[in-house]
Each structure stands twice: as structure tokens, then as C-alpha cells.
Amino acid sequence: MTCHPLATETGHGKNIHGDCRQCHLPYHDEKVAHDMHGLVACGSCHLQGTQPERDPRSKHVIWKRAFKPGQTSRVHEMVIRNDEASCRHCHSSDNQVGAASMVLPAKSIICMPCHAGTFSVGDTTTILTLIAFAAGLVMVFSYVLTGASSFSSLLGGMVGAVFSKRIGEILKVLVLDVLFQRRLYRQSPKRWLIHGLIFYAFAFRFVWGIIGLIGSLWIPERAWVWPMLDKNSPLTAFLFDLTGVMIILGVLFAYVRG
């Protein structure tokens, strides 16, 4: 009765969609299911012997099963034994729900500047990208540390600056010159505008995604967390479309300016 409160009023041969969120968290961490699947009913993945379909009214992906008298039903076998077997319910070349034909990896750590990613590095693209990034860091630091100053003295100078009386001045520079790009604005307001359209759009997307990701891991029971990760949420969709337009305008202005 907890899963099917209307079971006594509905014939058992019909598709009775219970609300799993009465006991479970509303959504998976994206690392588990490779996406939040905000428009997909839980039973589309977890129930065996069912077929996913798209609801023509809500456009959500729900499930149905063909009831055959005398046939043993596996609909209550909810344990997913293979990571991708349940994904094939929707992710196949002949699917009717508009899903990709292949199982895509979760948005990894390299996706975070643009999207609400995850702390995962499992796919080949991410691994190769991180190797190239690490090689670049090694080359940069090897060049920086070839000077007279050693790494220990450089690190000591940084620690000394943080705990010195100049910390207020350092924070002021970080806020005005790094965050608000004051020096660039003084040089050229046009360049500042072009750079700001791109920089602030990426910065906003990153902060929005990282807050949503950390919230989903630490306080998943909070209702405000999941709309931040749902690309179909009206607010999230609007803000990400807005920042996308900002990036496009910034690139176009930079191209025109030369």
C-alpha cells in the first residue's frame, strides 16, 4: 500500500505508477545514472519486464507492461544487476522516447566549467584531456622553477604573504583586479566588455554547477538542490541559455574587433 496507495481502487491488470519518492530521494547523483534523468520515471530503469514510453501530455518518460494472465510477472524485481542493462531500455537505436542510441558517460570533471558535472574521470576523453592538462602544468612549473628562486622559497613567500599584514591589500587586488577585471577596464572598456561576457558566463555556470553538485552529495534531501542540476528546470534553463548567449556575443565581438 505504501507503493500503490490506489491499488484497491484499480484493477491489478492495469499499469499502476507508484511514487517512489515517498521513501527514496527524488533523483540519483549523476555519477550513478550518468544524468539526473529528471523527466524519467524511476520504473523505466528499475522495473523488469516493462517498456518505456513517452507520455504525450507531460513529455515525461514513463513505463508500461503488457499484462498476460498466467505469466509470471517480474515487475517487482527492482535490483539493477548490470550498470548498462537497464539503460538499454531507452538507449537503443530503435527507441521511441527520444533518447540517445548509446549510453553516454556521466559529465566528468572537465565538463564543470560549462555544466553541472561530476567528480568522475572514467571515460577516455576525460583521461586524455587530464593527461594533456597535467603535462601542461609540468611544463609551466618546470619553466617557472628554472629561475634563481627555488620551489621552497616561492612557497614560503606565498605563505608569508597570506599571513602578513598585507592580506587585506591582497584580497582587495583579488576582488578588484581578478574578479572585476579593473585593470583591463582601465586599459580598454571595450576589451573589458568582451572579456566579461565570456569570463562571467563561464564563472557563473561553474559556480552554479558546483553548488548543485556539492548540495546533491551532502544535503540531497533539500528540495532546492535538484532544480540546479535539472537542465529542464525553468530557472536553470533560462540562466544557462542567457549565459550561452553571453558567450556567443563575446566571441562575435572579439572576432569583429580583431
PDB file of C-alpha atoms in Angstrom:
ATOM      1  CA  MET A   1       0.000   0.000   0.000  1.00  0.00           C
ATOM      2  CA  THR A   2       2.936   2.347   0.530  1.00  0.00           C
ATOM      3  CA  CYS A   3       3.998   1.962  -3.094  1.00  0.00           C
ATOM      4  CA  HIS A   4       0.477   1.702  -4.561  1.00  0.00           C
ATOM      5  CA  PRO A   5      -1.990   3.686  -2.431  1.00  0.00           C
ATOM      6  CA  LEU A   6      -4.683   3.314  -5.133  1.00  0.00           C
ATOM      7  CA  ALA A   7      -4.193  -0.421  -5.627  1.00  0.00           C
ATOM      8  CA  THR A   8      -7.567  -1.275  -4.059  1.00  0.00           C
ATOM      9  CA  GLU A   9      -9.349   1.042  -6.489  1.00  0.00           C
ATOM     10  CA  THR A  10      -7.583  -0.056  -9.680  1.00  0.00           C
ATOM     11  CA  GLY A  11      -7.547  -3.389 -11.439  1.00  0.00           C
ATOM     12  CA  HIS A  12      -4.263  -5.242 -10.993  1.00  0.00           C
ATOM     13  CA  GLY A  13      -4.029  -5.768 -14.713  1.00  0.00           C
ATOM     14  CA  LYS A  14      -3.535  -2.058 -15.298  1.00  0.00           C
ATOM     15  CA  ASN A  15      -0.328  -0.051 -15.107  1.00  0.00           C
ATOM     16  CA  ILE A  16      -0.224   1.426 -11.593  1.00  0.00           C
ATOM     17  CA  HIS A  17       2.508   4.039 -11.291  1.00  0.00           C
ATOM     18  CA  GLY A  18       3.538   4.500  -7.671  1.00  0.00           C
ATOM     19  CA  ASP A  19       5.565   7.409  -6.343  1.00  0.00           C
ATOM     20  CA  CYS A  20       8.986   6.082  -5.276  1.00  0.00           C
ATOM     21  CA  ARG A  21       9.856   9.459  -3.743  1.00  0.00           C
ATOM     22  CA  GLN A  22       7.705   8.646  -0.719  1.00  0.00           C
ATOM     23  CA  CYS A  23      10.661   6.648   0.614  1.00  0.00           C
ATOM     24  CA  HIS A  24      13.591   7.380  -1.704  1.00  0.00           C
ATOM     25  CA  LEU A  25      15.480  10.508  -2.684  1.00  0.00           C
ATOM     26  CA  PRO A  26      13.950  12.178  -5.751  1.00  0.00           C
ATOM     27  CA  TYR A  27      16.924  11.619  -8.075  1.00  0.00           C
ATOM     28  CA  HIS A  28      20.252   9.844  -8.397  1.00  0.00           C
ATOM     29  CA  ASP A  29      23.614  11.543  -8.253  1.00  0.00           C
ATOM     30  CA  GLU A  30      24.526  11.984 -11.925  1.00  0.00           C
ATOM     31  CA  LYS A  31      27.602   9.806 -11.451  1.00  0.00           C
ATOM     32  CA  VAL A  32      25.306   6.835 -10.758  1.00  0.00           C
ATOM     33  CA  ALA A  33      22.935   7.151 -13.713  1.00  0.00           C
ATOM     34  CA  HIS A  34      25.155   9.328 -15.984  1.00  0.00           C
ATOM     35  CA  ASP A  35      22.472  12.033 -15.905  1.00  0.00           C
ATOM     36  CA  MET A  36      19.837  13.259 -13.476  1.00  0.00           C
ATOM     37  CA  HIS A  37      17.014  11.910 -15.685  1.00  0.00           C
ATOM     38  CA  GLY A  38      14.622  14.464 -14.249  1.00  0.00           C
ATOM     39  CA  LEU A  39      11.887  13.605 -16.778  1.00  0.00           C
ATOM     40  CA  VAL A  40      12.227   9.817 -16.444  1.00  0.00           C
ATOM     41  CA  ALA A  41      10.075   7.741 -14.095  1.00  0.00           C
ATOM     42  CA  CYS A  42      12.006   5.502 -11.699  1.00  0.00           C
ATOM     43  CA  GLY A  43      10.267   2.385 -13.009  1.00  0.00           C
ATOM     44  CA  SER A  44      11.577   2.972 -16.528  1.00  0.00           C
ATOM     45  CA  CYS A  45      15.006   1.861 -15.295  1.00  0.00           C
ATOM     46  CA  HIS A  46      14.335  -0.155 -12.147  1.00  0.00           C
ATOM     47  CA  LEU A  47      11.358  -2.336 -13.082  1.00  0.00           C
ATOM     48  CA  GLN A  48      11.910  -5.525 -15.045  1.00  0.00           C
ATOM     49  CA  GLY A  49       9.621  -6.700 -17.823  1.00  0.00           C
ATOM     50  CA  THR A  50       8.473  -3.193 -18.683  1.00  0.00           C
ATOM     51  CA  GLN A  51       8.751  -0.981 -21.736  1.00  0.00           C
ATOM     52  CA  PRO A  52       9.449   2.772 -21.537  1.00  0.00           C
ATOM     53  CA  GLU A  53       7.201   5.192 -23.383  1.00  0.00           C
ATOM     54  CA  ARG A  54       6.836   8.961 -23.579  1.00  0.00           C
ATOM     55  CA  ASP A  55       3.712  10.485 -22.083  1.00  0.00           C
ATOM     56  CA  PRO A  56       2.176  12.646 -24.853  1.00  0.00           C
ATOM     57  CA  ARG A  57       0.915  15.224 -22.336  1.00  0.00           C
ATOM     58  CA  SER A  58       3.775  15.732 -19.883  1.00  0.00           C
ATOM     59  CA  LYS A  59       6.527  14.546 -22.293  1.00  0.00           C
ATOM     60  CA  HIS A  60       7.947  12.524 -19.389  1.00  0.00           C
ATOM     61  CA  VAL A  61       9.310   9.018 -19.959  1.00  0.00           C
ATOM     62  CA  ILE A  62       7.081   6.553 -18.111  1.00  0.00           C
ATOM     63  CA  TRP A  63       6.690   2.782 -18.385  1.00  0.00           C
ATOM     64  CA  LYS A  64       4.099   0.235 -19.373  1.00  0.00           C
ATOM     65  CA  ARG A  65       3.816  -3.538 -19.216  1.00  0.00           C
ATOM     66  CA  ALA A  66       1.699  -5.997 -21.115  1.00  0.00           C
ATOM     67  CA  PHE A  67      -0.414  -7.991 -18.649  1.00  0.00           C
ATOM     68  CA  LYS A  68      -0.791 -11.607 -19.697  1.00  0.00           C
ATOM     69  CA  PRO A  69      -2.825 -13.997 -17.492  1.00  0.00           C
ATOM     70  CA  GLY A  70      -0.792 -16.926 -16.237  1.00  0.00           C
ATOM     71  CA  GLN A  71       2.561 -15.279 -16.944  1.00  0.00           C
ATOM     72  CA  THR A  72       4.952 -14.734 -14.042  1.00  0.00           C
ATOM     73  CA  SER A  73       5.500 -11.011 -13.622  1.00  0.00           C
ATOM     74  CA  ARG A  74       8.993  -9.677 -12.908  1.00  0.00           C
ATOM     75  CA  VAL A  75       7.769  -6.139 -12.372  1.00  0.00           C
ATOM     76  CA  HIS A  76       8.812  -6.087  -8.703  1.00  0.00           C
ATOM     77  CA  GLU A  77      12.400  -7.178  -9.373  1.00  0.00           C
ATOM     78  CA  MET A  78      13.821  -3.715  -8.793  1.00  0.00           C
ATOM     79  CA  VAL A  79      17.505  -4.518  -8.274  1.00  0.00           C
ATOM     80  CA  ILE A  80      19.650  -3.385 -11.207  1.00  0.00           C
ATOM     81  CA  ARG A  81      22.336  -6.053 -11.589  1.00  0.00           C
ATOM     82  CA  ASN A  82      24.153  -4.652 -14.603  1.00  0.00           C
ATOM     83  CA  ASP A  83      25.061  -0.973 -14.890  1.00  0.00           C
ATOM     84  CA  GLU A  84      24.101  -0.622 -18.551  1.00  0.00           C
ATOM     85  CA  ALA A  85      21.482  -3.349 -18.985  1.00  0.00           C
ATOM     86  CA  SER A  86      18.700  -1.156 -17.619  1.00  0.00           C
ATOM     87  CA  CYS A  87      19.991   1.774 -19.691  1.00  0.00           C
ATOM     88  CA  ARG A  88      19.255  -0.242 -22.826  1.00  0.00           C
ATOM     89  CA  HIS A  89      15.543   0.032 -22.047  1.00  0.00           C
ATOM     90  CA  CYS A  90      15.733   3.524 -23.574  1.00  0.00           C
ATOM     91  CA  HIS A  91      19.217   3.864 -25.058  1.00  0.00           C
ATOM     92  CA  SER A  92      18.965   1.722 -28.167  1.00  0.00           C
ATOM     93  CA  SER A  93      18.921   2.507 -31.866  1.00  0.00           C
ATOM     94  CA  ASP A  94      15.190   1.840 -32.217  1.00  0.00           C
ATOM     95  CA  ASN A  95      13.953   3.610 -29.063  1.00  0.00           C
ATOM     96  CA  GLN A  96      10.709   5.593 -29.202  1.00  0.00           C
ATOM     97  CA  VAL A  97      11.391   8.020 -26.338  1.00  0.00           C
ATOM     98  CA  GLY A  98      13.942  10.306 -27.992  1.00  0.00           C
ATOM     99  CA  ALA A  99      16.953   9.018 -26.045  1.00  0.00           C
ATOM    100  CA  ALA A 100      20.476   8.749 -27.446  1.00  0.00           C
ATOM    101  CA  SER A 101      21.133   5.420 -29.149  1.00  0.00           C
ATOM    102  CA  MET A 102      24.218   4.793 -26.996  1.00  0.00           C
ATOM    103  CA  VAL A 103      24.841   5.017 -23.245  1.00  0.00           C
ATOM    104  CA  LEU A 104      26.745   8.256 -22.747  1.00  0.00           C
ATOM    105  CA  PRO A 105      29.236   8.693 -19.878  1.00  0.00           C
ATOM    106  CA  ALA A 106      28.491  10.986 -16.966  1.00  0.00           C
ATOM    107  CA  LYS A 107      29.550  14.610 -17.349  1.00  0.00           C
ATOM    108  CA  SER A 108      33.057  14.480 -15.906  1.00  0.00           C
ATOM    109  CA  ILE A 109      35.318  16.951 -14.154  1.00  0.00           C
ATOM    110  CA  ILE A 110      36.327  18.585 -17.464  1.00  0.00           C
ATOM    111  CA  CYS A 111      32.670  19.490 -18.110  1.00  0.00           C
ATOM    112  CA  MET A 112      32.397  21.589 -14.936  1.00  0.00           C
ATOM    113  CA  PRO A 113      33.252  24.983 -16.498  1.00  0.00           C
ATOM    114  CA  CYS A 114      30.086  24.747 -18.611  1.00  0.00           C
ATOM    115  CA  HIS A 115      27.796  22.195 -16.968  1.00  0.00           C
ATOM    116  CA  ALA A 116      26.896  20.642 -13.640  1.00  0.00           C
ATOM    117  CA  GLY A 117      29.453  17.844 -13.927  1.00  0.00           C
ATOM    118  CA  THR A 118      30.595  15.116 -11.542  1.00  0.00           C
ATOM    119  CA  PHE A 119      33.887  14.204  -9.897  1.00  0.00           C
ATOM    120  CA  SER A 120      34.466  11.371 -12.369  1.00  0.00           C
ATOM    121  CA  VAL A 121      37.304  10.584 -14.762  1.00  0.00           C
ATOM    122  CA  GLY A 122      36.156   7.271 -16.199  1.00  0.00           C
ATOM    123  CA  ASP A 123      35.812   7.958 -19.923  1.00  0.00           C
ATOM    124  CA  THR A 124      38.634   8.075 -22.470  1.00  0.00           C
ATOM    125  CA  THR A 125      38.092  11.720 -23.435  1.00  0.00           C
ATOM    126  CA  THR A 126      38.436  12.895 -19.838  1.00  0.00           C
ATOM    127  CA  ILE A 127      41.526  10.776 -19.184  1.00  0.00           C
ATOM    128  CA  LEU A 128      43.345  12.045 -22.296  1.00  0.00           C
ATOM    129  CA  THR A 129      42.364  15.643 -21.516  1.00  0.00           C
ATOM    130  CA  LEU A 130      43.633  15.413 -17.937  1.00  0.00           C
ATOM    131  CA  ILE A 131      46.912  13.874 -19.132  1.00  0.00           C
ATOM    132  CA  ALA A 132      47.400  16.811 -21.530  1.00  0.00           C
ATOM    133  CA  PHE A 133      46.473  19.259 -18.751  1.00  0.00           C
ATOM    134  CA  ALA A 134      48.936  17.658 -16.319  1.00  0.00           C
ATOM    135  CA  ALA A 135      51.680  17.746 -18.960  1.00  0.00           C
ATOM    136  CA  GLY A 136      50.999  21.448 -19.493  1.00  0.00           C
ATOM    137  CA  LEU A 137      51.248  22.134 -15.757  1.00  0.00           C
ATOM    138  CA  VAL A 138      54.555  20.273 -15.564  1.00  0.00           C
ATOM    139  CA  MET A 139      55.957  22.319 -18.457  1.00  0.00           C
ATOM    140  CA  VAL A 140      54.797  25.618 -16.932  1.00  0.00           C
ATOM    141  CA  PHE A 141      56.163  24.877 -13.473  1.00  0.00           C
ATOM    142  CA  SER A 142      59.410  23.497 -14.864  1.00  0.00           C
ATOM    143  CA  TYR A 143      59.923  26.825 -16.655  1.00  0.00           C
ATOM    144  CA  VAL A 144      58.937  28.924 -13.634  1.00  0.00           C
ATOM    145  CA  LEU A 145      61.182  26.995 -11.268  1.00  0.00           C
ATOM    146  CA  THR A 146      64.270  27.267 -13.511  1.00  0.00           C
ATOM    147  CA  GLY A 147      64.910  30.763 -12.135  1.00  0.00           C
ATOM    148  CA  ALA A 148      67.002  31.669  -9.149  1.00  0.00           C
ATOM    149  CA  SER A 149      64.156  31.089  -6.682  1.00  0.00           C
ATOM    150  CA  SER A 150      63.570  27.540  -5.558  1.00  0.00           C
ATOM    151  CA  PHE A 151      60.163  25.998  -5.034  1.00  0.00           C
ATOM    152  CA  SER A 152      60.527  26.144  -1.258  1.00  0.00           C
ATOM    153  CA  SER A 153      61.338  29.858  -1.285  1.00  0.00           C
ATOM    154  CA  LEU A 154      58.457  30.520  -3.676  1.00  0.00           C
ATOM    155  CA  LEU A 155      56.065  28.597  -1.439  1.00  0.00           C
ATOM    156  CA  GLY A 156      57.438  30.328   1.637  1.00  0.00           C
ATOM    157  CA  GLY A 157      56.858  33.727   0.053  1.00  0.00           C
ATOM    158  CA  MET A 158      53.255  32.833  -0.739  1.00  0.00           C
ATOM    159  CA  VAL A 159      52.580  31.609   2.801  1.00  0.00           C
ATOM    160  CA  GLY A 160      54.262  34.679   4.248  1.00  0.00           C
ATOM    161  CA  ALA A 161      52.112  36.975   2.112  1.00  0.00           C
ATOM    162  CA  VAL A 162      48.914  35.230   3.215  1.00  0.00           C
ATOM    163  CA  PHE A 163      49.715  35.598   6.920  1.00  0.00           C
ATOM    164  CA  SER A 164      51.176  39.094   6.682  1.00  0.00           C
ATOM    165  CA  LYS A 165      49.573  42.470   7.357  1.00  0.00           C
ATOM    166  CA  ARG A 166      49.159  42.875   3.587  1.00  0.00           C
ATOM    167  CA  ILE A 167      46.428  40.228   3.418  1.00  0.00           C
ATOM    168  CA  GLY A 168      43.759  42.945   3.185  1.00  0.00           C
ATOM    169  CA  GLU A 169      45.534  44.564   0.258  1.00  0.00           C
ATOM    170  CA  ILE A 170      45.980  41.177  -1.419  1.00  0.00           C
ATOM    171  CA  LEU A 171      42.276  40.382  -1.076  1.00  0.00           C
ATOM    172  CA  LYS A 172      41.421  43.810  -2.473  1.00  0.00           C
ATOM    173  CA  VAL A 173      43.565  43.137  -5.539  1.00  0.00           C
ATOM    174  CA  LEU A 174      41.971  39.700  -5.993  1.00  0.00           C
ATOM    175  CA  VAL A 175      38.467  41.164  -5.873  1.00  0.00           C
ATOM    176  CA  LEU A 176      39.034  44.295  -7.973  1.00  0.00           C
ATOM    177  CA  ASP A 177      41.720  43.178 -10.449  1.00  0.00           C
ATOM    178  CA  VAL A 178      40.936  39.464 -10.764  1.00  0.00           C
ATOM    179  CA  LEU A 179      37.193  39.192 -10.188  1.00  0.00           C
ATOM    180  CA  PHE A 180      36.063  42.554 -11.574  1.00  0.00           C
ATOM    181  CA  GLN A 181      38.964  42.956 -14.057  1.00  0.00           C
ATOM    182  CA  ARG A 182      39.614  46.582 -13.020  1.00  0.00           C
ATOM    183  CA  ARG A 183      42.999  46.821 -14.713  1.00  0.00           C
ATOM    184  CA  LEU A 184      41.594  45.578 -18.013  1.00  0.00           C
ATOM    185  CA  TYR A 185      38.742  48.093 -17.784  1.00  0.00           C
ATOM    186  CA  ARG A 186      41.217  50.937 -17.330  1.00  0.00           C
ATOM    187  CA  GLN A 187      43.129  49.791 -20.402  1.00  0.00           C
ATOM    188  CA  SER A 188      40.079  49.365 -22.645  1.00  0.00           C
ATOM    189  CA  PRO A 189      36.388  49.313 -21.662  1.00  0.00           C
ATOM    190  CA  LYS A 190      35.565  47.514 -24.934  1.00  0.00           C
ATOM    191  CA  ARG A 191      38.021  44.714 -24.214  1.00  0.00           C
ATOM    192  CA  TRP A 192      36.656  44.516 -20.665  1.00  0.00           C
ATOM    193  CA  LEU A 193      33.110  44.099 -22.006  1.00  0.00           C
ATOM    194  CA  ILE A 194      34.138  41.390 -24.474  1.00  0.00           C
ATOM    195  CA  HIS A 195      36.184  39.540 -21.879  1.00  0.00           C
ATOM    196  CA  GLY A 196      33.445  39.940 -19.263  1.00  0.00           C
ATOM    197  CA  LEU A 197      30.754  38.444 -21.475  1.00  0.00           C
ATOM    198  CA  ILE A 198      32.810  35.274 -21.799  1.00  0.00           C
ATOM    199  CA  PHE A 199      34.504  35.145 -18.388  1.00  0.00           C
ATOM    200  CA  TYR A 200      31.471  35.873 -16.210  1.00  0.00           C
ATOM    201  CA  ALA A 201      29.276  33.461 -18.170  1.00  0.00           C
ATOM    202  CA  PHE A 202      31.705  30.596 -17.587  1.00  0.00           C
ATOM    203  CA  ALA A 203      32.243  31.638 -13.959  1.00  0.00           C
ATOM    204  CA  PHE A 204      28.503  31.688 -13.268  1.00  0.00           C
ATOM    205  CA  ARG A 205      27.961  28.284 -14.891  1.00  0.00           C
ATOM    206  CA  PHE A 206      30.819  26.779 -12.873  1.00  0.00           C
ATOM    207  CA  VAL A 207      29.639  28.198  -9.531  1.00  0.00           C
ATOM    208  CA  TRP A 208      26.026  27.197 -10.216  1.00  0.00           C
ATOM    209  CA  GLY A 209      27.020  23.648 -11.133  1.00  0.00           C
ATOM    210  CA  ILE A 210      29.466  23.138  -8.264  1.00  0.00           C
ATOM    211  CA  ILE A 211      26.913  24.356  -5.690  1.00  0.00           C
ATOM    212  CA  GLY A 212      24.311  21.990  -7.120  1.00  0.00           C
ATOM    213  CA  LEU A 213      26.762  19.069  -7.218  1.00  0.00           C
ATOM    214  CA  ILE A 214      28.012  19.552  -3.655  1.00  0.00           C
ATOM    215  CA  GLY A 215      24.446  20.020  -2.457  1.00  0.00           C
ATOM    216  CA  SER A 216      23.351  16.761  -4.114  1.00  0.00           C
ATOM    217  CA  LEU A 217      26.182  14.909  -2.354  1.00  0.00           C
ATOM    218  CA  TRP A 218      25.945  16.482   1.122  1.00  0.00           C
ATOM    219  CA  ILE A 219      22.292  17.503   1.511  1.00  0.00           C
ATOM    220  CA  PRO A 220      20.343  15.567  -1.143  1.00  0.00           C
ATOM    221  CA  GLU A 221      17.144  15.843   0.892  1.00  0.00           C
ATOM    222  CA  ARG A 222      16.926  19.609   0.281  1.00  0.00           C
ATOM    223  CA  ALA A 223      14.406  20.498  -2.403  1.00  0.00           C
ATOM    224  CA  TRP A 224      16.378  23.451  -3.840  1.00  0.00           C
ATOM    225  CA  VAL A 225      19.338  21.276  -4.851  1.00  0.00           C
ATOM    226  CA  TRP A 226      17.789  19.290  -7.680  1.00  0.00           C
ATOM    227  CA  PRO A 227      16.443  22.154  -9.835  1.00  0.00           C
ATOM    228  CA  MET A 228      20.027  23.437 -10.004  1.00  0.00           C
ATOM    229  CA  LEU A 229      21.068  20.164 -11.647  1.00  0.00           C
ATOM    230  CA  ASP A 230      17.982  19.808 -13.828  1.00  0.00           C
ATOM    231  CA  LYS A 231      18.607  21.314 -17.261  1.00  0.00           C
ATOM    232  CA  ASN A 232      14.839  21.303 -17.833  1.00  0.00           C
ATOM    233  CA  SER A 233      14.108  23.424 -14.761  1.00  0.00           C
ATOM    234  CA  PRO A 234      12.744  26.795 -15.999  1.00  0.00           C
ATOM    235  CA  LEU A 235      15.162  28.891 -13.938  1.00  0.00           C
ATOM    236  CA  THR A 236      18.222  26.769 -14.746  1.00  0.00           C
ATOM    237  CA  ALA A 237      17.319  26.594 -18.433  1.00  0.00           C
ATOM    238  CA  PHE A 238      16.828  30.372 -18.621  1.00  0.00           C
ATOM    239  CA  LEU A 239      20.100  31.201 -16.852  1.00  0.00           C
ATOM    240  CA  PHE A 240      22.118  28.737 -18.925  1.00  0.00           C
ATOM    241  CA  ASP A 241      20.542  29.997 -22.148  1.00  0.00           C
ATOM    242  CA  LEU A 242      21.345  33.553 -21.059  1.00  0.00           C
ATOM    243  CA  THR A 243      24.981  32.739 -20.303  1.00  0.00           C
ATOM    244  CA  GLY A 244      25.202  30.827 -23.580  1.00  0.00           C
ATOM    245  CA  VAL A 245      24.071  33.940 -25.448  1.00  0.00           C
ATOM    246  CA  MET A 246      26.648  35.972 -23.498  1.00  0.00           C
ATOM    247  CA  ILE A 247      29.451  33.636 -24.604  1.00  0.00           C
ATOM    248  CA  ILE A 248      28.336  33.747 -28.248  1.00  0.00           C
ATOM    249  CA  LEU A 249      28.140  37.554 -28.184  1.00  0.00           C
ATOM    250  CA  GLY A 250      31.567  37.789 -26.554  1.00  0.00           C
ATOM    251  CA  VAL A 251      33.125  35.580 -29.225  1.00  0.00           C
ATOM    252  CA  LEU A 252      31.409  37.523 -32.031  1.00  0.00           C
ATOM    253  CA  PHE A 253      32.504  40.891 -30.612  1.00  0.00           C
ATOM    254  CA  ALA A 254      36.062  39.599 -30.236  1.00  0.00           C
ATOM    255  CA  TYR A 255      36.046  38.385 -33.844  1.00  0.00           C
ATOM    256  CA  VAL A 256      34.694  41.700 -35.149  1.00  0.00           C
ATOM    257  CA  ARG A 257      37.170  43.679 -33.069  1.00  0.00           C
ATOM    258  CA  GLY A 258      40.022  41.530 -34.348  1.00  0.00           C
TER     259      GLY A 258
END
